[in-house]
Short mmCIF file of C-alpha atoms in Angstrom, two decimals:
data_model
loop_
_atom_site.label_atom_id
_atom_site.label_comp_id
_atom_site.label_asym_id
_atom_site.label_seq_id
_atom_site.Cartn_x
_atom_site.Cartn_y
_atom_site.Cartn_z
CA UNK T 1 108.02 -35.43 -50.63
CA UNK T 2 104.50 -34.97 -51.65
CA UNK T 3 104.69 -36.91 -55.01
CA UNK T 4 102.26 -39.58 -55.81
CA UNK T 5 103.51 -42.97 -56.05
CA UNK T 6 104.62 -44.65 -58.21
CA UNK T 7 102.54 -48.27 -59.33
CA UNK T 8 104.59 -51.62 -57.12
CA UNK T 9 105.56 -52.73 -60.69
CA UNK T 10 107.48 -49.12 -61.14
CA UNK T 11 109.11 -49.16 -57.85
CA UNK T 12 112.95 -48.56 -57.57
CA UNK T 13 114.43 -51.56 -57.19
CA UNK T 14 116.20 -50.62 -54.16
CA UNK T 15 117.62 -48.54 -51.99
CA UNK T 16 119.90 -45.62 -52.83
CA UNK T 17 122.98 -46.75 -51.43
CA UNK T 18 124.97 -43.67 -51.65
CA UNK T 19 121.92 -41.67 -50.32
CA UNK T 20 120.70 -44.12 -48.01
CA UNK T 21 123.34 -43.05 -45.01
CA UNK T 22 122.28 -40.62 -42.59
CA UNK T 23 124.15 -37.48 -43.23
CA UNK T 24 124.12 -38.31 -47.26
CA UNK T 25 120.20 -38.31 -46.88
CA UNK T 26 120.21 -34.75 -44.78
CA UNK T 27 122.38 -33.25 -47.31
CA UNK T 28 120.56 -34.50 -50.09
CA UNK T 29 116.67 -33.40 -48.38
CA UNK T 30 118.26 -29.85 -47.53
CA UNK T 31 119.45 -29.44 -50.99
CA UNK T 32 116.20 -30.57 -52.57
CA UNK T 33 113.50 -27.49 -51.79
CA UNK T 34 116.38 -25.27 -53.33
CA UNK T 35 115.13 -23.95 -56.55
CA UNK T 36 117.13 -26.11 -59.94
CA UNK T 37 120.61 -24.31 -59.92
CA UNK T 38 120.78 -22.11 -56.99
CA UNK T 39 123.97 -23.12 -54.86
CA UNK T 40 124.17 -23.13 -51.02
CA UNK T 41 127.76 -22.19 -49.08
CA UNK T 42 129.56 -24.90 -47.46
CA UNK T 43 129.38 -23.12 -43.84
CA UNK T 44 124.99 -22.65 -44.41
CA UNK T 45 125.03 -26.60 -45.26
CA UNK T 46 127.07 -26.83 -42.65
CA UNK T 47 125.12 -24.97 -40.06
CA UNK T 48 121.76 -26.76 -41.61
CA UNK T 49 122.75 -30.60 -41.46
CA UNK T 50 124.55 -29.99 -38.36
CA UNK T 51 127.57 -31.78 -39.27
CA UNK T 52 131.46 -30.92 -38.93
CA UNK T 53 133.70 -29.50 -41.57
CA UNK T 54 135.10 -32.94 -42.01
CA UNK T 55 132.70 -34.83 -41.58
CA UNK T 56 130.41 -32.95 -44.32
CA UNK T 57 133.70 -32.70 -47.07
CA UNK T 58 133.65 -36.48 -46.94
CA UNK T 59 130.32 -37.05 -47.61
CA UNK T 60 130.01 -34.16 -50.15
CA UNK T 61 132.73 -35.52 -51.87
CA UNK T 62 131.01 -39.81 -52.05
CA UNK T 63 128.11 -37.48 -53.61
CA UNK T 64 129.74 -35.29 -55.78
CA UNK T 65 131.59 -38.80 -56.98
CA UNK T 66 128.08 -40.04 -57.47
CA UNK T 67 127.21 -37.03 -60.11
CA UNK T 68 124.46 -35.99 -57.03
CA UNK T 69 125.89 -33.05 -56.59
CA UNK T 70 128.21 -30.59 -57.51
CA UNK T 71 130.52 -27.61 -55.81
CA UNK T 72 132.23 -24.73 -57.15
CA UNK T 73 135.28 -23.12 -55.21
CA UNK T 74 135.56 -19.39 -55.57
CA UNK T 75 137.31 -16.62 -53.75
CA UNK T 76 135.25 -13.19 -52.37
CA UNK T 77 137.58 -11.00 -51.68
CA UNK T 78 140.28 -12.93 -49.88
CA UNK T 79 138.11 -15.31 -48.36
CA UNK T 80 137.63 -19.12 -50.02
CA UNK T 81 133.99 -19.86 -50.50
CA UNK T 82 132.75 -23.39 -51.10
CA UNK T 83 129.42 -23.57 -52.51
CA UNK T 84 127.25 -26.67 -53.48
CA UNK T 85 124.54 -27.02 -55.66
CA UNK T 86 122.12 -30.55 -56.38
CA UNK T 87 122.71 -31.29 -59.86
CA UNK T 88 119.41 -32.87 -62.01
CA UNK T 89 120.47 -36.21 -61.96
CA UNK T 90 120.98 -36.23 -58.02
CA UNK T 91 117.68 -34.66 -57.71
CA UNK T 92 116.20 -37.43 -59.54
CA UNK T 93 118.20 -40.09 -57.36
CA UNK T 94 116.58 -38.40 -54.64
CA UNK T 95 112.76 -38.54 -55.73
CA UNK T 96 113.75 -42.63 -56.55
CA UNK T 97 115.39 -43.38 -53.62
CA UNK T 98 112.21 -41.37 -51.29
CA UNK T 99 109.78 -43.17 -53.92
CA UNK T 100 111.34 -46.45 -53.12
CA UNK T 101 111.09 -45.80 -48.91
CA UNK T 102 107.56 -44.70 -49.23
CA UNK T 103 106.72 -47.85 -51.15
CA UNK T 104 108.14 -49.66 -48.60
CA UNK T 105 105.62 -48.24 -46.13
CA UNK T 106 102.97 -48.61 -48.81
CA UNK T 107 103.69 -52.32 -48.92
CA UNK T 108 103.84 -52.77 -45.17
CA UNK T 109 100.59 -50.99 -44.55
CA UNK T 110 98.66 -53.71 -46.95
CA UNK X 1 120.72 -53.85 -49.11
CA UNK X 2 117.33 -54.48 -47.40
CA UNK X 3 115.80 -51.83 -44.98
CA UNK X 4 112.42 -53.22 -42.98
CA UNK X 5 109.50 -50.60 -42.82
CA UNK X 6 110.38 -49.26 -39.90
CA UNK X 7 114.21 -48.08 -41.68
CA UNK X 8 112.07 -46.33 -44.37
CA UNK X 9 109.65 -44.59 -41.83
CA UNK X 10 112.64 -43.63 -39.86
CA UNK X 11 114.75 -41.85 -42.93
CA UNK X 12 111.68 -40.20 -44.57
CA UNK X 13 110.60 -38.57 -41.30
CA UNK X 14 114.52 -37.41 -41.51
CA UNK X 15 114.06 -36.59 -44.95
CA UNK X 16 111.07 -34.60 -44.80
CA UNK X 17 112.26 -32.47 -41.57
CA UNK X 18 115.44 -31.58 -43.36
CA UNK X 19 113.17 -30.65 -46.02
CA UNK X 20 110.97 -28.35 -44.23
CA UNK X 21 113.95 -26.92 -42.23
CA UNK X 22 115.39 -25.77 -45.64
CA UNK X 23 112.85 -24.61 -47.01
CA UNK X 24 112.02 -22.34 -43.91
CA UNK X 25 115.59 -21.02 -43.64
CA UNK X 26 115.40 -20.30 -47.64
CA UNK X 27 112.23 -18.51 -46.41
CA UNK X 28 113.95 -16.67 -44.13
CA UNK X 29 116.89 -15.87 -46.50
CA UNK X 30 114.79 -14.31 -48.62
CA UNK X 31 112.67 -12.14 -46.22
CA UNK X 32 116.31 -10.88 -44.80
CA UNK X 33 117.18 -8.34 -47.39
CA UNK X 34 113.28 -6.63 -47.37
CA UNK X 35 113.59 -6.26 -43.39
CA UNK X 36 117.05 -4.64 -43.56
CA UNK X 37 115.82 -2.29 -46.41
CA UNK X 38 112.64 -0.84 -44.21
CA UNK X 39 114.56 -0.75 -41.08
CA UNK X 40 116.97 1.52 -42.92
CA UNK X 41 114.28 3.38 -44.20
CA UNK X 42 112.20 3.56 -41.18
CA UNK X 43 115.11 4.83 -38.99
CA UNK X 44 115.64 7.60 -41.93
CA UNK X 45 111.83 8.32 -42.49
CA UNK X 46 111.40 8.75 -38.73
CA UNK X 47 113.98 10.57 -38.03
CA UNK X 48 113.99 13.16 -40.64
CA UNK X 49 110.40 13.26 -40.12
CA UNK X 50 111.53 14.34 -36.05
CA UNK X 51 113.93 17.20 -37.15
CA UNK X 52 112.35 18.30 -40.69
CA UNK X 53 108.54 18.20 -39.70
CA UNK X 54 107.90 20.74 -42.50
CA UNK X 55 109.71 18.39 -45.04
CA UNK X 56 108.16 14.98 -44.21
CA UNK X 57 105.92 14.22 -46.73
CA UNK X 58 108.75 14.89 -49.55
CA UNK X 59 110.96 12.53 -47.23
CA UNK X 60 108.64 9.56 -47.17
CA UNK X 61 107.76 9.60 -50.80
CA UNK X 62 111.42 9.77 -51.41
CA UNK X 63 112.07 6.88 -49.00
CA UNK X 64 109.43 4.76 -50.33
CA UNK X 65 110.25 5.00 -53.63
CA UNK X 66 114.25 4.16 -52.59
CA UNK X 67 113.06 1.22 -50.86
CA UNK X 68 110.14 0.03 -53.19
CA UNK X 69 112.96 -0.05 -55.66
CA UNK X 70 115.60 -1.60 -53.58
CA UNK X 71 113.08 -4.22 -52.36
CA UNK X 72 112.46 -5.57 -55.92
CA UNK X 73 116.04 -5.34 -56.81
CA UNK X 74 116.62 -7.64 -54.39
CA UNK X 75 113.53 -9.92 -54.60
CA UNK X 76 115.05 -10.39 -57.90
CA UNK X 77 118.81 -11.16 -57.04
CA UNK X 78 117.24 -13.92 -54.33
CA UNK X 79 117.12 -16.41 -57.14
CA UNK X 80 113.83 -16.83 -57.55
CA UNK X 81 113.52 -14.36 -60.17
CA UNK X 82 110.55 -13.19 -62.27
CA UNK X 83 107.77 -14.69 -60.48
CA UNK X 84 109.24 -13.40 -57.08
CA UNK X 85 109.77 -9.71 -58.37
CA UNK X 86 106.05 -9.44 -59.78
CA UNK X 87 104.88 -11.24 -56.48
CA UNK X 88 106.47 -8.42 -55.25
CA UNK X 89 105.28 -5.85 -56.94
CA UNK X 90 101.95 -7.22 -56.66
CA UNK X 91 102.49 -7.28 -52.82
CA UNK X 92 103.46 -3.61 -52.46
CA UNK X 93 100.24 -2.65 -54.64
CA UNK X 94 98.05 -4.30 -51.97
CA UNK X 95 99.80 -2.36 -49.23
CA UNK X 96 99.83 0.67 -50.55
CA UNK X 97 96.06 0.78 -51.12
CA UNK X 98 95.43 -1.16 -47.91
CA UNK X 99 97.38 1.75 -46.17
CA UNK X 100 96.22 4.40 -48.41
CA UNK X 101 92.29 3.46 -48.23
CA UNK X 102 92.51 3.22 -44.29
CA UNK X 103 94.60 6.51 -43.78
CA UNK X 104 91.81 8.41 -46.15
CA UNK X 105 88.62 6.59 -44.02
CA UNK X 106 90.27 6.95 -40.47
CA UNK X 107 91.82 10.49 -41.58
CA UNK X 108 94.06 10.08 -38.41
CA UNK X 109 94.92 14.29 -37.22
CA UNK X 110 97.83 13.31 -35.50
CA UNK X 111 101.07 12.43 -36.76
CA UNK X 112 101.51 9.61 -33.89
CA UNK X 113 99.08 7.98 -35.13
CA UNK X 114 100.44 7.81 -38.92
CA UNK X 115 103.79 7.20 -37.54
CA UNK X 116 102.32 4.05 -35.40
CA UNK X 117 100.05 2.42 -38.27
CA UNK X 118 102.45 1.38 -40.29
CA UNK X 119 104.58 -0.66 -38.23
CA UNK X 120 101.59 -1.82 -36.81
CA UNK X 121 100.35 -3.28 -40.56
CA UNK X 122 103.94 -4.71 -41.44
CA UNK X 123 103.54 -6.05 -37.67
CA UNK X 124 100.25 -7.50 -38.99
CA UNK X 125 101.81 -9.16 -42.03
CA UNK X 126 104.43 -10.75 -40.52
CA UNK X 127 102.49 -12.23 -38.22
CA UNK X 128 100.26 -13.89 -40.73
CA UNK X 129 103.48 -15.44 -42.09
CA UNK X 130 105.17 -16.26 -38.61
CA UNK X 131 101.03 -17.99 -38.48
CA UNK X 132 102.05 -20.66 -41.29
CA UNK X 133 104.80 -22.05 -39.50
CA UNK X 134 107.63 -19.01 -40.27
CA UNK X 135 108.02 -18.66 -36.45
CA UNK X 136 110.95 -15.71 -36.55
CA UNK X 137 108.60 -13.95 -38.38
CA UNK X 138 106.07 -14.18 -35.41
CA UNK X 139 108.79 -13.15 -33.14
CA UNK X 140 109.32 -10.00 -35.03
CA UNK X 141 105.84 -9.12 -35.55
CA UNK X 142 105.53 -9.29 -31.44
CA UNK X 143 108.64 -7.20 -31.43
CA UNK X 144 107.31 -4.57 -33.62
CA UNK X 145 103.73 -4.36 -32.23
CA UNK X 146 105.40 -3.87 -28.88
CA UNK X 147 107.61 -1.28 -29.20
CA UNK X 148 105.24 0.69 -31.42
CA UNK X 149 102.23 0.29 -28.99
CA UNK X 150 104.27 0.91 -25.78
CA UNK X 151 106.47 3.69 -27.40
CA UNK X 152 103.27 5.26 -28.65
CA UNK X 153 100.94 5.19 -24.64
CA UNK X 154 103.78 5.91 -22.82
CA UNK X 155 106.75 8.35 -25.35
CA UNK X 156 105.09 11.65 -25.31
CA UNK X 157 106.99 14.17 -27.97
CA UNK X 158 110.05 11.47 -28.37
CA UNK X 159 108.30 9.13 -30.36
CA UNK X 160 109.19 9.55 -33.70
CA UNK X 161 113.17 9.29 -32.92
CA UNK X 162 111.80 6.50 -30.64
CA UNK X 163 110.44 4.54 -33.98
CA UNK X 164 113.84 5.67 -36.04
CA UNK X 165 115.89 4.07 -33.02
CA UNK X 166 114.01 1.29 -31.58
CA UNK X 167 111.54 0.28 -34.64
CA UNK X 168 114.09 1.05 -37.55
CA UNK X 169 117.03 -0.37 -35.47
CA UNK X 170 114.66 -3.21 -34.76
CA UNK X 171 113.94 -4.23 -38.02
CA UNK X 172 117.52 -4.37 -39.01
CA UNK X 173 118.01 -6.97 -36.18
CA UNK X 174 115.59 -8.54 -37.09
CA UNK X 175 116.74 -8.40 -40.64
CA UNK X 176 120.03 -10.16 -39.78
CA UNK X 177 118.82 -12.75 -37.43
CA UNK X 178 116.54 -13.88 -40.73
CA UNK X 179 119.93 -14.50 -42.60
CA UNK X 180 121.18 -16.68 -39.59
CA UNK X 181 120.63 -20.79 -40.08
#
């Protein structure tokens, strides 16, 4: 979040659209800090956007159509485990799509 | 799609306490494993140091060396790999001569006292952690300090299994409430 901006003439031209909604843009700023690769379980997500089963399998899956993210299905012992990870290119949409909002602040503060 | 100032305020502020949230809880994550480990070998140490006095020094060394090398084992399955593990390392070589160099100055004579200063130092470094925002971590430093200071003025001869039950156990707890989001 702390990266410098970029010059007006560099700015995304506009919104993320697929990031833009609310629980999209949680998912996407709790996956972020993660370290490149590391994968979070569905239920942590979960528990750290504070969203429903549901309601966070539909928006994983507009992201993971996006190429923003990806998730791996596994068993541990008996027990299903869903696990997500950010993949490079939505960690890029991510830095674009905060560059663009804080150039919108940037703009509105001149 | 056209957001006004006011939309982009509102979603980075959203963005950026997601952010910190996750970052904390990863925080957290990663702390887990080391509290479990000490509690473990706290509860062990003091115990065994309670019904083998004559054998304590061989049971602490043994401990120590079990959990130095069970800490950096998993410092280094966390996922954050080599820099963690020789942060580690580099962490435990600070507290070792931290502890060492004030047990030789103070030369405490009674084994209360040893048993009390070193929850009282990992008390101290968590709370400079919990300081920086990692607030469970404050919580378990108050935890710790408490029950070691009011086990040691008021728990005559039942300290040490006191410290095994109560500061072991504690750390545990404490342990598992770190791995909670």
């Amino acid at each position: 979040m702390n990266a410098p901006l970029p010059p007006a003439s560099a700015r995304p031209p506009g919104p993320d659209e697929v990031i833009h909604q609310s629980l999209r843009l949680r998912i996407m700023a709790a996956l972020n800090p993660l370290p490149a690769g590391e994968m979070i379980e569905f239920t942590r997500l979960r528990a750290l956007v504070e969203a429903t089963d549901g309601n966070l399998g539909a928006h994983l899956a507009t992201l993971e159509g996006a190429g923003y993210v990806a998730t791996e299905k596994d068993f541990v012992g008996r027990k299903p485990r869903t696990r997500v990870v950010m993949t490079p290119l939505g960690r890029a949409a991510f830095r674009r799509h905060v560059a663009y909002l804080r150039s919108l602040l940037d703009e509105a503060a001149q | 799609m056209s957001l006004s100032s006011a939309d982009a305020a509102a979603a980075l502020q959203e963005a950026a306490g997601m952010e910190q949230r996750s970052s904390r809880l990863r925080g957290y994550q990663s702390a887990s494993p080391h509290a479990i480990i000490w509690g473990v070998i706290w509860a062990i140490g003091y115990m065994g140091n309670y019904l083998a006095p004559a054998w304590s020094n061989a049971i602490w060394i043994g401990l120590v060396v079990l959990g130095t090398v069970g800490s950096i084992v998993a410092g280094v399955a966390d996922g954050r790999h080599a820099v963690r593990a020789e942060g580690m390392i580099e962490l435990y070589i600070i507290y070792a001569v931290f502890v060492g160099g004030t047990l030789a100055v103070m030369a405490p004579h009674d084994v209360r006292q040893v048993a009390a200063f070193f929850p009282l130092v990992t008390a101290a470094a968590y709370g400079v952690i919990g300081a920086f925002g990692a607030r469970r971590m404050l919580v378990i430093a108050g935890a710790i300090a408490a029950l070691t200071l009011g086990g040691f003025f008021t728990i005559g001869d039942l300290y040490l299994p006191w410290m095994a039950v109560v500061g072991g156990g504690g750390l545990v707890l404490g342990g598992l409430w770190l791995r909670l989001v």
